[in-house]
PDB file of C-alpha atoms and ligand atoms in Angstrom:
ATOM      1  CA  MET A   1      23.253  -1.021 -40.099  1.00 95.00           C
ATOM      2  CA  ARG A   2      22.541  -4.586 -41.195  1.00 98.00           C
ATOM      3  CA  LEU A   3      25.281  -7.163 -41.650  1.00 98.00           C
ATOM      4  CA  ALA A   4      25.525 -10.705 -42.922  1.00 98.00           C
ATOM      5  CA  ILE A   5      28.314 -13.090 -41.794  1.00 98.00           C
ATOM      6  CA  GLY A   6      29.457 -16.380 -43.180  1.00 99.00           C
ATOM      7  CA  SER A   7      32.393 -18.654 -42.876  1.00 99.00           C
ATOM      8  CA  ASP A   8      33.601 -22.184 -43.688  1.00 99.00           C
ATOM      9  CA  HIS A   9      34.897 -24.570 -41.050  1.00 98.00           C
ATOM     10  CA  ALA A  10      38.316 -22.807 -40.921  1.00 98.00           C
ATOM     11  CA  GLY A  11      36.557 -19.506 -40.076  1.00 98.00           C
ATOM     12  CA  PHE A  12      33.858 -20.893 -37.854  1.00 98.00           C
ATOM     13  CA  GLU A  13      35.532 -20.164 -34.516  1.00 98.00           C
ATOM     14  CA  LEU A  14      36.342 -16.532 -35.388  1.00 98.00           C
ATOM     15  CA  LYS A  15      32.796 -16.060 -36.844  1.00 98.00           C
ATOM     16  CA  GLU A  16      31.292 -17.159 -33.558  1.00 98.00           C
ATOM     17  CA  SER A  17      33.475 -14.791 -31.515  1.00 98.00           C
ATOM     18  CA  LEU A  18      32.813 -11.878 -33.950  1.00 98.00           C
ATOM     19  CA  LYS A  19      29.084 -12.461 -33.769  1.00 97.00           C
ATOM     20  CA  LYS A  20      29.104 -11.589 -30.046  1.00 95.00           C
ATOM     21  CA  HIS A  21      31.168  -8.477 -30.766  1.00 96.00           C
ATOM     22  CA  ILE A  22      28.763  -7.385 -33.498  1.00 97.00           C
ATOM     23  CA  ILE A  23      25.582  -8.071 -31.484  1.00 95.00           C
ATOM     24  CA  SER A  24      27.045  -6.077 -28.554  1.00 95.00           C
ATOM     25  CA  LYS A  25      27.053  -3.033 -30.886  1.00 95.00           C
ATOM     26  CA  LYS A  26      23.253  -3.535 -31.510  1.00 93.00           C
ATOM     27  CA  ILE A  27      23.875  -4.151 -35.227  1.00 97.00           C
ATOM     28  CA  ASP A  28      21.373  -6.405 -37.028  1.00 97.00           C
ATOM     29  CA  LEU A  29      23.164  -9.597 -38.102  1.00 98.00           C
ATOM     30  CA  ILE A  30      22.246 -12.516 -40.328  1.00 98.00           C
ATOM     31  CA  ASP A  31      24.468 -15.600 -39.914  1.00 98.00           C
ATOM     32  CA  VAL A  32      24.394 -17.740 -43.059  1.00 98.00           C
ATOM     33  CA  GLY A  33      26.636 -20.462 -41.463  1.00 98.00           C
ATOM     34  CA  THR A  34      28.510 -22.653 -41.334  1.00 98.00           C
ATOM     35  CA  ASN A  35      27.410 -23.926 -37.974  1.00 98.00           C
ATOM     36  CA  SER A  36      30.199 -26.206 -36.927  1.00 98.00           C
ATOM     37  CA  SER A  37      33.834 -27.090 -37.507  1.00 98.00           C
ATOM     38  CA  GLU A  38      32.832 -29.839 -39.953  1.00 98.00           C
ATOM     39  CA  SER A  39      34.422 -29.493 -43.399  1.00 98.00           C
ATOM     40  CA  VAL A  40      32.318 -27.447 -45.890  1.00 98.00           C
ATOM     41  CA  ASP A  41      32.925 -25.513 -49.137  1.00 99.00           C
ATOM     42  CA  TYR A  42      33.593 -21.827 -48.713  1.00 98.00           C
ATOM     43  CA  PRO A  43      31.932 -20.638 -52.012  1.00 98.00           C
ATOM     44  CA  ASP A  44      28.535 -21.697 -50.676  1.00 99.00           C
ATOM     45  CA  PHE A  45      28.738 -19.070 -47.931  1.00 99.00           C
ATOM     46  CA  ALA A  46      30.160 -16.332 -50.200  1.00 99.00           C
ATOM     47  CA  ILE A  47      27.169 -16.920 -52.516  1.00 98.00           C
ATOM     48  CA  GLU A  48      24.667 -16.593 -49.602  1.00 98.00           C
ATOM     49  CA  VAL A  49      26.198 -13.405 -48.290  1.00 99.00           C
ATOM     50  CA  GLY A  50      26.483 -11.942 -51.808  1.00 98.00           C
ATOM     51  CA  LYS A  51      22.769 -12.659 -52.386  1.00 98.00           C
ATOM     52  CA  LEU A  52      21.749 -10.881 -49.143  1.00 98.00           C
ATOM     53  CA  ILE A  53      23.678  -7.776 -50.234  1.00 98.00           C
ATOM     54  CA  ASN A  54      22.361  -7.822 -53.797  1.00 98.00           C
ATOM     55  CA  GLU A  55      18.799  -8.266 -52.535  1.00 98.00           C
ATOM     56  CA  ASN A  56      19.378  -5.282 -50.244  1.00 98.00           C
ATOM     57  CA  LYS A  57      18.622  -7.317 -47.178  1.00 98.00           C
ATOM     58  CA  VAL A  58      21.930  -6.202 -45.537  1.00 98.00           C
ATOM     59  CA  ASP A  59      24.310  -3.351 -46.077  1.00 98.00           C
ATOM     60  CA  PHE A  60      27.619  -5.252 -45.726  1.00 98.00           C
ATOM     61  CA  GLY A  61      28.967  -8.747 -45.513  1.00 98.00           C
ATOM     62  CA  ILE A  62      31.741 -10.435 -43.540  1.00 99.00           C
ATOM     63  CA  LEU A  63      33.282 -13.663 -44.891  1.00 99.00           C
ATOM     64  CA  ILE A  64      35.865 -15.794 -43.137  1.00 99.00           C
ATOM     65  CA  CYS A  65      37.816 -18.773 -44.312  1.00 98.00           C
ATOM     66  CA  GLY A  66      41.256 -20.086 -43.364  1.00 98.00           C
ATOM     67  CA  THR A  67      43.326 -17.622 -45.386  1.00 98.00           C
ATOM     68  CA  GLY A  68      40.548 -15.338 -46.666  1.00 98.00           C
ATOM     69  CA  ILE A  69      41.771 -16.046 -50.191  1.00 99.00           C
ATOM     70  CA  GLY A  70      39.098 -18.501 -51.312  1.00 98.00           C
ATOM     71  CA  MET A  71      36.352 -16.331 -49.939  1.00 98.00           C
ATOM     72  CA  SER A  72      37.789 -13.297 -51.698  1.00 98.00           C
ATOM     73  CA  ILE A  73      38.038 -15.074 -55.014  1.00 98.00           C
ATOM     74  CA  ALA A  74      34.515 -16.427 -54.768  1.00 98.00           C
ATOM     75  CA  ALA A  75      32.866 -13.233 -53.489  1.00 98.00           C
ATOM     76  CA  ASN A  76      34.471 -11.091 -56.179  1.00 98.00           C
ATOM     77  CA  LYS A  77      32.988 -13.223 -58.895  1.00 98.00           C
ATOM     78  CA  ILE A  78      29.542 -12.094 -57.801  1.00 98.00           C
ATOM     79  CA  LYS A  79      28.127  -9.130 -59.678  1.00 98.00           C
ATOM     80  CA  GLY A  80      27.880  -6.101 -57.366  1.00 98.00           C
ATOM     81  CA  ILE A  81      30.221  -7.506 -54.744  1.00 98.00           C
ATOM     82  CA  ARG A  82      33.488  -5.768 -53.877  1.00 98.00           C
ATOM     83  CA  ALA A  83      35.183  -7.974 -51.318  1.00 99.00           C
ATOM     84  CA  ALA A  84      38.360  -6.906 -49.519  1.00 99.00           C
ATOM     85  CA  LEU A  85      40.672  -9.272 -47.710  1.00 99.00           C
ATOM     86  CA  CYS A  86      42.092  -7.223 -44.879  1.00 99.00           C
ATOM     87  CA  LEU A  87      44.983  -8.115 -42.451  1.00 98.00           C
ATOM     88  CA  MET A  88      45.174  -4.862 -40.563  1.00 98.00           C
ATOM     89  CA  PRO A  89      42.734  -2.073 -39.633  1.00 98.00           C
ATOM     90  CA  GLU A  90      44.281   0.414 -42.051  1.00 98.00           C
ATOM     91  CA  MET A  91      43.461  -1.841 -45.000  1.00 98.00           C
ATOM     92  CA  ALA A  92      39.844  -2.180 -43.838  1.00 99.00           C
ATOM     93  CA  GLY A  93      39.395   1.591 -43.495  1.00 99.00           C
ATOM     94  CA  LEU A  94      40.811   2.201 -46.919  1.00 98.00           C
ATOM     95  CA  ALA A  95      38.755  -0.688 -48.439  1.00 99.00           C
ATOM     96  CA  ARG A  96      35.624   1.341 -47.461  1.00 98.00           C
ATOM     97  CA  LYS A  97      36.997   4.851 -48.124  1.00 98.00           C
ATOM     98  CA  HIS A  98      38.669   4.149 -51.496  1.00 98.00           C
ATOM     99  CA  ASN A  99      37.164   0.947 -52.846  1.00 98.00           C
ATOM    100  CA  ASN A 100      33.628   1.124 -51.523  1.00 98.00           C
ATOM    101  CA  ALA A 101      34.102  -2.454 -50.467  1.00 99.00           C
ATOM    102  CA  ASN A 102      30.801  -4.110 -49.390  1.00 98.00           C
ATOM    103  CA  VAL A 103      32.320  -7.292 -48.044  1.00 99.00           C
ATOM    104  CA  LEU A 104      35.098  -7.583 -45.506  1.00 99.00           C
ATOM    105  CA  VAL A 105      37.064 -10.884 -45.729  1.00 99.00           C
ATOM    106  CA  LEU A 106      39.088 -12.140 -42.826  1.00 99.00           C
ATOM    107  CA  PRO A 107      41.586 -14.987 -42.478  1.00 98.00           C
ATOM    108  CA  GLY A 108      40.389 -17.093 -39.610  1.00 98.00           C
ATOM    109  CA  ARG A 109      43.542 -19.179 -39.329  1.00 98.00           C
ATOM    110  CA  LEU A 110      45.963 -16.227 -39.444  1.00 98.00           C
ATOM    111  CA  ILE A 111      44.613 -13.564 -37.054  1.00 98.00           C
ATOM    112  CA  GLY A 112      43.347 -13.615 -33.555  1.00 98.00           C
ATOM    113  CA  PHE A 113      40.030 -12.282 -32.263  1.00 98.00           C
ATOM    114  CA  GLU A 114      41.341  -8.940 -30.947  1.00 98.00           C
ATOM    115  CA  LEU A 115      42.931  -7.966 -34.257  1.00 98.00           C
ATOM    116  CA  ALA A 116      39.824  -9.144 -36.084  1.00 98.00           C
ATOM    117  CA  THR A 117      37.629  -6.749 -34.030  1.00 98.00           C
ATOM    118  CA  TRP A 118      39.987  -3.864 -34.809  1.00 98.00           C
ATOM    119  CA  ILE A 119      39.847  -4.651 -38.463  1.00 98.00           C
ATOM    120  CA  LEU A 120      36.031  -4.995 -38.438  1.00 98.00           C
ATOM    121  CA  ASP A 121      35.562  -1.815 -36.476  1.00 98.00           C
ATOM    122  CA  ALA A 122      37.759   0.106 -38.969  1.00 98.00           C
ATOM    123  CA  PHE A 123      35.612  -1.247 -41.767  1.00 98.00           C
ATOM    124  CA  LEU A 124      32.302  -0.348 -40.163  1.00 98.00           C
ATOM    125  CA  ASN A 125      33.456   3.060 -39.001  1.00 98.00           C
ATOM    126  CA  SER A 126      34.681   4.212 -42.448  1.00 98.00           C
ATOM    127  CA  THR A 127      32.719   5.741 -45.292  1.00 98.00           C
ATOM    128  CA  PHE A 128      33.316   5.767 -49.062  1.00 98.00           C
ATOM    129  CA  GLU A 129      34.917   9.060 -50.082  1.00 98.00           C
ATOM    130  CA  GLY A 130      33.632   9.104 -53.664  1.00 97.00           C
ATOM    131  CA  GLY A 131      35.218  11.617 -56.036  1.00 97.00           C
ATOM    132  CA  ARG A 132      38.176  10.157 -57.933  1.00 98.00           C
ATOM    133  CA  HIS A 133      37.509   6.836 -56.096  1.00 98.00           C
ATOM    134  CA  GLU A 134      34.046   6.708 -57.528  1.00 98.00           C
ATOM    135  CA  ARG A 135      35.377   7.041 -61.032  1.00 98.00           C
ATOM    136  CA  ARG A 136      37.713   4.059 -60.383  1.00 98.00           C
ATOM    137  CA  VAL A 137      34.999   1.928 -58.774  1.00 98.00           C
ATOM    138  CA  ASN A 138      32.734   2.714 -61.734  1.00 98.00           C
ATOM    139  CA  LYS A 139      35.525   1.418 -64.107  1.00 97.00           C
ATOM    140  CA  ILE A 140      35.511  -1.790 -62.153  1.00 97.00           C
ATOM    141  CA  LYS A 141      31.785  -2.061 -62.580  1.00 97.00           C
ATOM    142  CA  THR A 142      32.222  -1.978 -66.387  1.00 97.00           C
ATOM    143  CA  LEU A 143      34.043  -5.303 -66.043  1.00 96.00           C
ATOM    144  CA  GLU A 144      30.785  -6.871 -64.856  1.00 94.00           C
ATOM    145  CA  GLU A 145      28.817  -5.953 -67.952  1.00 81.00           C
TER     146      GLU A 145
HETATM  147  C1  LIG B 201      39.999 -24.902 -45.920  1.00 66.44           C
HETATM  148  O1  LIG B 201      40.843 -25.935 -45.532  1.00 66.44           O
HETATM  149  C2  LIG B 201      40.744 -23.769 -46.565  1.00 66.44           C
HETATM  150  O2  LIG B 201      41.260 -24.168 -47.770  1.00 66.44           O
HETATM  151  C3  LIG B 201      39.795 -22.539 -46.668  1.00 66.44           C
HETATM  152  O3  LIG B 201      39.353 -22.177 -45.481  1.00 66.44           O
HETATM  153  C4  LIG B 201      40.445 -21.294 -47.294  1.00 66.44           C
HETATM  154  O4  LIG B 201      41.585 -20.939 -46.609  1.00 66.44           O
HETATM  155  C5  LIG B 201      40.589 -21.276 -48.742  1.00 66.44           C
HETATM  156  O5  LIG B 201      40.938 -20.252 -49.336  1.00 66.44           O
END
């Protein structure tokens, strides 16, 4: 599995901690930044992660800002991206199983590292169920045309 991760300044600390967790699982990871706590604009990182997914350079993306809301809004404007802001592991599992989400969004200022790892693991360990969910995801895709 190949992942891309990106954050703004408000998600930087959680991104750095999650990177270690991901690398310990021997997953390939591309970090698109940001690289410090200096103020930056979250859409820039959503765009970079979206590109890597659409160019098939990674399978999934992880985006972190303060609330996760800005990253979600930005990422979901990118064709082909289905970004899910998840606050608990159950949401992350269902985001993969039912919504075929390809980006997990986390709120760096609202959750701690341990909960973030549970959410991330639920996302990575779940698979799209297809069937009636595929029909619904396909209807979402028609909105992009
Ligand atoms: C940055 O201050 C903050 O607005 C951003 O991280 C995010 O929460 C926006 O949705």
